[in-house]
Amino acid sequence: MAKVKVKSRKRKSVGYWALNVVSIFLAAVFIGPILWALAVSFQHEGKAINSVLDWFTGPYTLENYPHIIFNSSVPTWLINSVIIAVIVTALTVIFCAMAAYAIAKIPFKGSGIFFMYFLIGLMVPTEATIVPLFITVNGMNLIDTYAGLILPSIAGSMNLIIMVTFFRNLPNELLEAVRIDGGGELTIFFRIVLPLSKTIIATVCIFAFVGSWNNYLWPLLCAMSDSLFTLPVGIPTFASTYTVDYVAPLTAAMVASLPMIIIYIIFEKQIVAGITSGAVKG
C-alpha cells in the first residue's frame, strides 16, 4: 500500500509540474506579443526595427503617445468606438432579453421555429451575409452613418440563444404566481426576470461590447469618412504603402486597449461571475 501511495504522489507531482510548464508556456505565448507591442510603442522608429533584442533595451521615449493623441485622428476613432460599443451593448441586451423571454416563457405558435432560425444563424458565417447586409443598409441610406454602424450589430444569434437557455431554467411557478396576482408580462419581465438574470446579462454585455469594440469588417465597409472610423479600421491606416511603421500602429493599439483594461480592472468580479454563470447555464 505504501509503494502504491508513493507512486501515486509521484504521478501527481509530475502531472502538477507538467501542467505548470504548459500554463507558463501558454501565458508567454499570449503575453509576449503584448509586451513586445508595449516596448515598441515607447521607442523611436529607427531603433524599433533594428532587431528583436533591441526592442526591449531602449532608449525609450514618451513622445509617441502625445503625438498619436494630439496629431492624429485616434481620439476621434476612440470616441466613435466607445459610442458604438456602448449603444450596441445596451440595445443588444434590451432586444435580446425581450426576444429570449418571449421564446422561453410565453407560449405561442412557432416559438420553436423562431429559436431554430437563430440556431441556424450560428452556422452561417458573417462573411456570407455581408453583401446582402450592405445592399440593405445602402438601400436605407444608412451607409456612413452611426445608425448604419450600430443597427446590424445588435441582431446576434449567440446572445439570444444564451439568454433563451438561461430563461428556460427560471421556475415557471414564480412567473405564474405573479400572473395570478394580476401582473402583466412587462411587470414579470422587468421586476422578476431581469433582477434574476444579472449574471447572464453581464455575460451578454461582455460578449456584445467586446464584439463591437473589435469589429473590423462591417465598419470597414460601412464607414466611408475618416470621422466615422473606429479604432480597428483607423489603426491600419498608419501603415504606409512602401514602408512599415511599427511604432505608430502599436502606439495606437496600446491606446485602443486601454479602455478594455480599465473596464476589466473595475468590473473584474462581475466579468468572472458572468462568464462562469454563462458557462454553467449553457
mmCIF file of C-alpha atoms in Angstrom:
data_model
loop_
_atom_site.group_PDB
_atom_site.id
_atom_site.type_symbol
_atom_site.label_atom_id
_atom_site.label_comp_id
_atom_site.label_asym_id
_atom_site.label_seq_id
_atom_site.Cartn_x
_atom_site.Cartn_y
_atom_site.Cartn_z
ATOM 1 C CA MET A 1 0.000 0.000 0.000
ATOM 2 C CA ALA A 2 2.853 2.374 0.873
ATOM 3 C CA LYS A 3 4.516 1.805 -2.511
ATOM 4 C CA VAL A 4 1.231 2.495 -4.300
ATOM 5 C CA LYS A 5 0.813 5.768 -2.393
ATOM 6 C CA VAL A 6 4.375 6.852 -3.242
ATOM 7 C CA LYS A 7 3.838 6.102 -6.930
ATOM 8 C CA SER A 8 0.531 7.976 -6.860
ATOM 9 C CA ARG A 9 2.214 11.012 -5.293
ATOM 10 C CA LYS A 10 4.995 10.919 -7.881
ATOM 11 C CA ARG A 11 2.465 10.785 -10.708
ATOM 12 C CA LYS A 12 0.562 13.710 -9.210
ATOM 13 C CA SER A 13 3.816 15.643 -8.776
ATOM 14 C CA VAL A 14 4.844 15.029 -12.389
ATOM 15 C CA GLY A 15 1.387 15.995 -13.617
ATOM 16 C CA TYR A 16 1.418 19.130 -11.448
ATOM 17 C CA TRP A 17 4.757 20.334 -12.806
ATOM 18 C CA ALA A 18 3.805 19.447 -16.374
ATOM 19 C CA LEU A 19 0.613 21.479 -16.020
ATOM 20 C CA ASN A 20 2.600 24.422 -14.649
ATOM 21 C CA VAL A 21 5.067 24.273 -17.526
ATOM 22 C CA VAL A 22 2.264 24.210 -20.097
ATOM 23 C CA SER A 23 0.481 27.078 -18.323
ATOM 24 C CA ILE A 24 3.641 29.205 -18.267
ATOM 25 C CA PHE A 25 4.252 28.489 -21.947
ATOM 26 C CA LEU A 26 0.703 29.469 -22.910
ATOM 27 C CA ALA A 27 0.923 32.610 -20.764
ATOM 28 C CA ALA A 28 4.157 33.575 -22.520
ATOM 29 C CA VAL A 29 2.559 32.992 -25.923
ATOM 30 C CA PHE A 30 -0.320 35.345 -25.108
ATOM 31 C CA ILE A 31 1.542 37.951 -23.042
ATOM 32 C CA GLY A 32 4.707 38.067 -25.178
ATOM 33 C CA PRO A 33 3.205 39.970 -28.143
ATOM 34 C CA ILE A 34 1.567 42.455 -25.755
ATOM 35 C CA LEU A 35 4.876 43.174 -24.021
ATOM 36 C CA TRP A 36 6.566 43.495 -27.415
ATOM 37 C CA ALA A 37 3.942 45.984 -28.610
ATOM 38 C CA LEU A 38 4.232 47.964 -25.375
ATOM 39 C CA ALA A 39 8.037 48.111 -25.649
ATOM 40 C CA VAL A 40 7.953 49.204 -29.289
ATOM 41 C CA SER A 41 5.384 51.929 -28.547
ATOM 42 C CA PHE A 42 7.964 53.671 -26.324
ATOM 43 C CA GLN A 43 10.816 53.570 -28.865
ATOM 44 C CA HIS A 44 11.893 55.535 -31.895
ATOM 45 C CA GLU A 45 11.023 54.153 -35.328
ATOM 46 C CA GLY A 46 14.630 53.548 -36.416
ATOM 47 C CA LYS A 47 15.503 51.782 -33.163
ATOM 48 C CA ALA A 48 12.360 49.688 -33.115
ATOM 49 C CA ILE A 49 13.077 47.884 -36.374
ATOM 50 C CA ASN A 50 16.776 47.110 -35.900
ATOM 51 C CA SER A 51 16.486 43.757 -34.140
ATOM 52 C CA VAL A 52 14.175 41.853 -31.853
ATOM 53 C CA LEU A 53 16.567 42.085 -28.883
ATOM 54 C CA ASP A 54 16.843 45.867 -29.210
ATOM 55 C CA TRP A 55 13.081 46.257 -28.762
ATOM 56 C CA PHE A 56 13.478 45.696 -25.015
ATOM 57 C CA THR A 57 16.762 47.550 -24.425
ATOM 58 C CA GLY A 58 15.801 51.159 -25.185
ATOM 59 C CA PRO A 59 16.388 54.035 -25.416
ATOM 60 C CA TYR A 60 12.761 54.836 -24.691
ATOM 61 C CA THR A 61 10.755 57.954 -25.440
ATOM 62 C CA LEU A 62 7.391 59.328 -24.334
ATOM 63 C CA GLU A 63 6.869 61.364 -27.499
ATOM 64 C CA ASN A 64 4.900 58.687 -29.345
ATOM 65 C CA TYR A 65 1.778 58.854 -27.185
ATOM 66 C CA PRO A 66 1.333 62.667 -27.248
ATOM 67 C CA HIS A 67 1.950 62.558 -30.997
ATOM 68 C CA ILE A 68 -0.723 59.894 -31.518
ATOM 69 C CA ILE A 69 -3.221 61.619 -29.228
ATOM 70 C CA PHE A 70 -2.808 65.226 -30.409
ATOM 71 C CA ASN A 71 -1.615 64.880 -34.014
ATOM 72 C CA SER A 72 -3.813 62.106 -35.370
ATOM 73 C CA SER A 73 -7.435 61.008 -35.573
ATOM 74 C CA VAL A 74 -7.044 58.389 -32.838
ATOM 75 C CA PRO A 75 -9.123 60.372 -30.265
ATOM 76 C CA THR A 76 -11.971 60.631 -32.796
ATOM 77 C CA TRP A 77 -11.757 56.911 -33.564
ATOM 78 C CA LEU A 78 -11.661 56.152 -29.839
ATOM 79 C CA ILE A 79 -14.808 58.206 -29.209
ATOM 80 C CA ASN A 80 -16.551 56.503 -32.140
ATOM 81 C CA SER A 81 -15.617 53.065 -30.808
ATOM 82 C CA VAL A 82 -16.892 53.909 -27.324
ATOM 83 C CA ILE A 83 -20.180 55.384 -28.592
ATOM 84 C CA ILE A 84 -20.872 52.479 -30.936
ATOM 85 C CA ALA A 85 -19.863 49.775 -28.441
ATOM 86 C CA VAL A 86 -21.950 51.252 -25.600
ATOM 87 C CA ILE A 87 -25.070 51.709 -27.750
ATOM 88 C CA VAL A 88 -24.708 48.265 -29.345
ATOM 89 C CA THR A 89 -24.315 46.671 -25.912
ATOM 90 C CA ALA A 90 -27.370 48.438 -24.464
ATOM 91 C CA LEU A 91 -29.621 47.671 -27.438
ATOM 92 C CA THR A 92 -28.389 44.082 -27.649
ATOM 93 C CA VAL A 93 -29.228 43.415 -24.004
ATOM 94 C CA ILE A 94 -32.678 45.039 -24.266
ATOM 95 C CA PHE A 95 -33.822 43.404 -27.504
ATOM 96 C CA CYS A 96 -32.215 40.003 -26.895
ATOM 97 C CA ALA A 97 -33.655 39.817 -23.384
ATOM 98 C CA MET A 98 -37.166 40.654 -24.602
ATOM 99 C CA ALA A 99 -36.997 38.211 -27.506
ATOM 100 C CA ALA A 100 -35.471 35.480 -25.343
ATOM 101 C CA TYR A 101 -38.174 35.901 -22.694
ATOM 102 C CA ALA A 102 -40.913 35.643 -25.323
ATOM 103 C CA ILE A 103 -39.412 32.487 -26.830
ATOM 104 C CA ALA A 104 -38.622 30.832 -23.492
ATOM 105 C CA LYS A 105 -41.599 31.750 -21.312
ATOM 106 C CA ILE A 106 -44.530 32.938 -23.448
ATOM 107 C CA PRO A 107 -46.123 30.009 -25.309
ATOM 108 C CA PHE A 108 -47.090 30.857 -28.884
ATOM 109 C CA LYS A 109 -47.210 29.014 -32.183
ATOM 110 C CA GLY A 110 -43.887 28.997 -33.933
ATOM 111 C CA SER A 111 -41.695 29.735 -30.914
ATOM 112 C CA GLY A 112 -39.660 26.617 -31.645
ATOM 113 C CA ILE A 113 -39.266 27.665 -35.276
ATOM 114 C CA PHE A 114 -38.019 31.087 -34.208
ATOM 115 C CA PHE A 115 -35.453 29.513 -31.905
ATOM 116 C CA MET A 116 -34.358 27.094 -34.634
ATOM 117 C CA TYR A 117 -33.959 30.037 -37.006
ATOM 118 C CA PHE A 118 -31.471 31.666 -34.640
ATOM 119 C CA LEU A 119 -29.642 28.362 -34.165
ATOM 120 C CA ILE A 120 -29.250 28.068 -37.933
ATOM 121 C CA GLY A 121 -27.939 31.626 -37.947
ATOM 122 C CA LEU A 122 -24.938 30.454 -35.939
ATOM 123 C CA MET A 123 -23.961 28.138 -38.796
ATOM 124 C CA VAL A 124 -23.865 30.925 -41.374
ATOM 125 C CA PRO A 125 -20.508 32.757 -41.463
ATOM 126 C CA THR A 126 -20.651 36.518 -41.132
ATOM 127 C CA GLU A 127 -18.839 36.978 -44.425
ATOM 128 C CA ALA A 128 -21.703 35.255 -46.268
ATOM 129 C CA THR A 129 -24.175 37.911 -45.100
ATOM 130 C CA ILE A 130 -22.006 40.970 -45.709
ATOM 131 C CA VAL A 131 -23.109 41.601 -49.312
ATOM 132 C CA PRO A 132 -26.898 41.399 -48.727
ATOM 133 C CA LEU A 133 -26.464 43.362 -45.495
ATOM 134 C CA PHE A 134 -24.556 46.099 -47.301
ATOM 135 C CA ILE A 135 -27.197 46.259 -50.055
ATOM 136 C CA THR A 136 -29.970 46.512 -47.442
ATOM 137 C CA VAL A 137 -28.249 49.219 -45.400
ATOM 138 C CA ASN A 138 -27.311 51.132 -48.543
ATOM 139 C CA GLY A 139 -30.936 50.973 -49.712
ATOM 140 C CA MET A 140 -31.953 52.577 -46.404
ATOM 141 C CA ASN A 141 -29.364 55.358 -46.927
ATOM 142 C CA LEU A 142 -27.571 54.400 -43.712
ATOM 143 C CA ILE A 143 -24.084 53.906 -45.144
ATOM 144 C CA ASP A 144 -21.533 56.195 -43.471
ATOM 145 C CA THR A 145 -23.834 56.895 -40.510
ATOM 146 C CA TYR A 146 -23.842 55.874 -36.861
ATOM 147 C CA ALA A 147 -27.153 54.080 -37.382
ATOM 148 C CA GLY A 148 -25.647 52.002 -40.177
ATOM 149 C CA LEU A 149 -22.731 51.025 -37.941
ATOM 150 C CA ILE A 150 -24.909 50.200 -34.930
ATOM 151 C CA LEU A 151 -28.137 48.556 -36.109
ATOM 152 C CA PRO A 152 -26.675 45.485 -37.905
ATOM 153 C CA SER A 153 -24.569 44.683 -34.839
ATOM 154 C CA ILE A 154 -27.454 44.255 -32.389
ATOM 155 C CA ALA A 155 -29.017 41.246 -34.137
ATOM 156 C CA GLY A 156 -26.731 38.489 -32.890
ATOM 157 C CA SER A 157 -27.873 34.881 -32.608
ATOM 158 C CA MET A 158 -25.377 33.857 -29.946
ATOM 159 C CA ASN A 159 -26.509 36.363 -27.310
ATOM 160 C CA LEU A 160 -30.166 35.494 -27.836
ATOM 161 C CA ILE A 161 -29.513 31.755 -27.563
ATOM 162 C CA ILE A 162 -27.564 32.275 -24.331
ATOM 163 C CA MET A 163 -30.475 34.201 -22.833
ATOM 164 C CA VAL A 164 -33.110 31.725 -24.035
ATOM 165 C CA THR A 165 -31.182 28.874 -22.416
ATOM 166 C CA PHE A 166 -30.949 30.798 -19.151
ATOM 167 C CA PHE A 167 -34.589 31.921 -19.090
ATOM 168 C CA ARG A 168 -35.811 28.363 -19.652
ATOM 169 C CA ASN A 169 -34.211 27.409 -16.341
ATOM 170 C CA LEU A 170 -36.198 30.022 -14.404
ATOM 171 C CA PRO A 171 -39.046 28.447 -12.363
ATOM 172 C CA ASN A 172 -42.400 28.759 -14.118
ATOM 173 C CA GLU A 173 -44.181 28.623 -10.749
ATOM 174 C CA LEU A 174 -42.716 32.003 -9.802
ATOM 175 C CA LEU A 175 -43.909 33.627 -13.017
ATOM 176 C CA GLU A 176 -47.358 32.030 -12.729
ATOM 177 C CA ALA A 177 -47.701 33.374 -9.192
ATOM 178 C CA VAL A 178 -47.139 36.899 -10.481
ATOM 179 C CA ARG A 179 -49.699 36.356 -13.254
ATOM 180 C CA ILE A 180 -52.259 35.132 -10.723
ATOM 181 C CA ASP A 181 -51.676 38.295 -8.680
ATOM 182 C CA GLY A 182 -52.539 40.359 -11.750
ATOM 183 C CA GLY A 183 -49.068 41.139 -13.020
ATOM 184 C CA GLY A 184 -48.630 41.508 -16.760
ATOM 185 C CA GLU A 185 -45.780 40.243 -18.898
ATOM 186 C CA LEU A 186 -43.912 43.564 -18.719
ATOM 187 C CA THR A 187 -44.163 43.506 -14.929
ATOM 188 C CA ILE A 188 -42.829 39.957 -14.853
ATOM 189 C CA PHE A 189 -40.050 40.816 -17.274
ATOM 190 C CA PHE A 190 -38.770 43.971 -15.578
ATOM 191 C CA ARG A 191 -39.419 43.113 -11.915
ATOM 192 C CA ILE A 192 -38.818 39.362 -11.823
ATOM 193 C CA VAL A 193 -36.877 38.097 -14.824
ATOM 194 C CA LEU A 194 -34.271 40.846 -15.207
ATOM 195 C CA PRO A 195 -33.307 41.005 -11.493
ATOM 196 C CA LEU A 196 -32.812 37.224 -11.534
ATOM 197 C CA SER A 197 -30.689 37.432 -14.684
ATOM 198 C CA LYS A 198 -27.920 39.819 -13.626
ATOM 199 C CA THR A 199 -25.128 37.312 -14.216
ATOM 200 C CA ILE A 200 -26.300 36.303 -17.688
ATOM 201 C CA ILE A 201 -26.877 39.961 -18.587
ATOM 202 C CA ALA A 202 -23.278 40.624 -17.546
ATOM 203 C CA THR A 203 -22.168 37.800 -19.835
ATOM 204 C CA VAL A 204 -24.104 39.199 -22.792
ATOM 205 C CA CYS A 205 -22.753 42.686 -22.066
ATOM 206 C CA ILE A 206 -19.215 41.324 -22.214
ATOM 207 C CA PHE A 207 -19.786 39.483 -25.493
ATOM 208 C CA ALA A 208 -21.620 42.411 -27.097
ATOM 209 C CA PHE A 209 -19.146 45.085 -26.004
ATOM 210 C CA VAL A 210 -16.003 43.148 -26.910
ATOM 211 C CA GLY A 211 -17.520 42.022 -30.220
ATOM 212 C CA SER A 212 -18.463 45.584 -31.150
ATOM 213 C CA TRP A 213 -15.146 47.008 -29.962
ATOM 214 C CA ASN A 214 -13.126 44.544 -32.048
ATOM 215 C CA ASN A 215 -15.447 44.524 -35.067
ATOM 216 C CA TYR A 216 -13.449 45.268 -38.207
ATOM 217 C CA LEU A 217 -15.182 44.008 -41.343
ATOM 218 C CA TRP A 218 -18.530 45.811 -41.109
ATOM 219 C CA PRO A 219 -17.147 49.234 -40.030
ATOM 220 C CA LEU A 220 -14.594 48.917 -42.824
ATOM 221 C CA LEU A 221 -17.405 48.623 -45.375
ATOM 222 C CA CYS A 222 -19.916 50.988 -43.788
ATOM 223 C CA ALA A 223 -17.716 53.882 -42.640
ATOM 224 C CA MET A 224 -16.599 55.874 -45.664
ATOM 225 C CA SER A 225 -15.282 59.006 -43.931
ATOM 226 C CA ASP A 226 -12.382 59.284 -41.513
ATOM 227 C CA SER A 227 -14.627 60.961 -38.932
ATOM 228 C CA LEU A 228 -16.680 57.747 -38.566
ATOM 229 C CA PHE A 229 -13.781 55.277 -38.436
ATOM 230 C CA THR A 230 -13.498 53.053 -35.390
ATOM 231 C CA LEU A 231 -10.146 52.085 -33.899
ATOM 232 C CA PRO A 232 -9.842 48.693 -35.685
ATOM 233 C CA VAL A 233 -10.453 50.433 -39.020
ATOM 234 C CA GLY A 234 -8.342 53.513 -38.356
ATOM 235 C CA ILE A 235 -5.203 51.948 -36.892
ATOM 236 C CA PRO A 236 -4.157 50.101 -40.107
ATOM 237 C CA THR A 237 -4.165 53.436 -41.973
ATOM 238 C CA PHE A 238 -0.893 54.269 -40.217
ATOM 239 C CA ALA A 239 0.843 51.696 -42.410
ATOM 240 C CA SER A 240 2.423 53.265 -45.470
ATOM 241 C CA THR A 241 2.370 51.703 -48.908
ATOM 242 C CA TYR A 242 6.133 51.316 -49.134
ATOM 243 C CA THR A 243 7.286 51.272 -45.506
ATOM 244 C CA VAL A 244 6.072 49.581 -42.345
ATOM 245 C CA ASP A 245 5.808 51.921 -39.359
ATOM 246 C CA TYR A 246 5.752 49.694 -36.308
ATOM 247 C CA VAL A 247 5.677 52.480 -33.743
ATOM 248 C CA ALA A 248 2.558 54.426 -34.776
ATOM 249 C CA PRO A 249 0.167 51.452 -35.186
ATOM 250 C CA LEU A 250 1.365 49.766 -31.993
ATOM 251 C CA THR A 251 1.137 53.002 -30.007
ATOM 252 C CA ALA A 252 -2.411 53.476 -31.293
ATOM 253 C CA ALA A 253 -3.161 49.839 -30.438
ATOM 254 C CA MET A 254 -1.999 50.415 -26.864
ATOM 255 C CA VAL A 255 -4.282 53.458 -26.629
ATOM 256 C CA ALA A 256 -7.135 51.366 -28.062
ATOM 257 C CA SER A 257 -6.629 48.603 -25.497
ATOM 258 C CA LEU A 258 -6.606 50.999 -22.535
ATOM 259 C CA PRO A 259 -10.430 51.272 -22.149
ATOM 260 C CA MET A 260 -10.797 47.476 -22.170
ATOM 261 C CA ILE A 261 -8.102 47.158 -19.498
ATOM 262 C CA ILE A 262 -9.810 49.785 -17.317
ATOM 263 C CA ILE A 263 -13.189 48.077 -17.713
ATOM 264 C CA TYR A 264 -11.696 44.716 -16.758
ATOM 265 C CA ILE A 265 -9.989 46.159 -13.662
ATOM 266 C CA ILE A 266 -13.188 47.868 -12.472
ATOM 267 C CA PHE A 267 -15.624 45.046 -13.264
ATOM 268 C CA GLU A 268 -13.357 42.029 -12.748
ATOM 269 C CA LYS A 269 -15.692 40.275 -10.275
ATOM 270 C CA GLN A 270 -18.775 40.831 -12.432
ATOM 271 C CA ILE A 271 -16.971 39.656 -15.560
ATOM 272 C CA VAL A 272 -15.733 36.440 -13.948
ATOM 273 C CA ALA A 273 -19.143 35.756 -12.378
ATOM 274 C CA GLY A 274 -20.914 36.425 -15.666
ATOM 275 C CA ILE A 275 -18.650 34.172 -17.715
ATOM 276 C CA THR A 276 -18.866 31.395 -15.109
ATOM 277 C CA SER A 277 -22.651 31.620 -14.952
ATOM 278 C CA GLY A 278 -22.912 31.638 -18.732
ATOM 279 C CA ALA A 279 -20.737 28.550 -18.970
ATOM 280 C CA VAL A 280 -22.742 26.667 -16.349
ATOM 281 C CA LYS A 281 -26.128 27.639 -17.745
ATOM 282 C CA GLY A 282 -25.049 26.946 -21.318
#
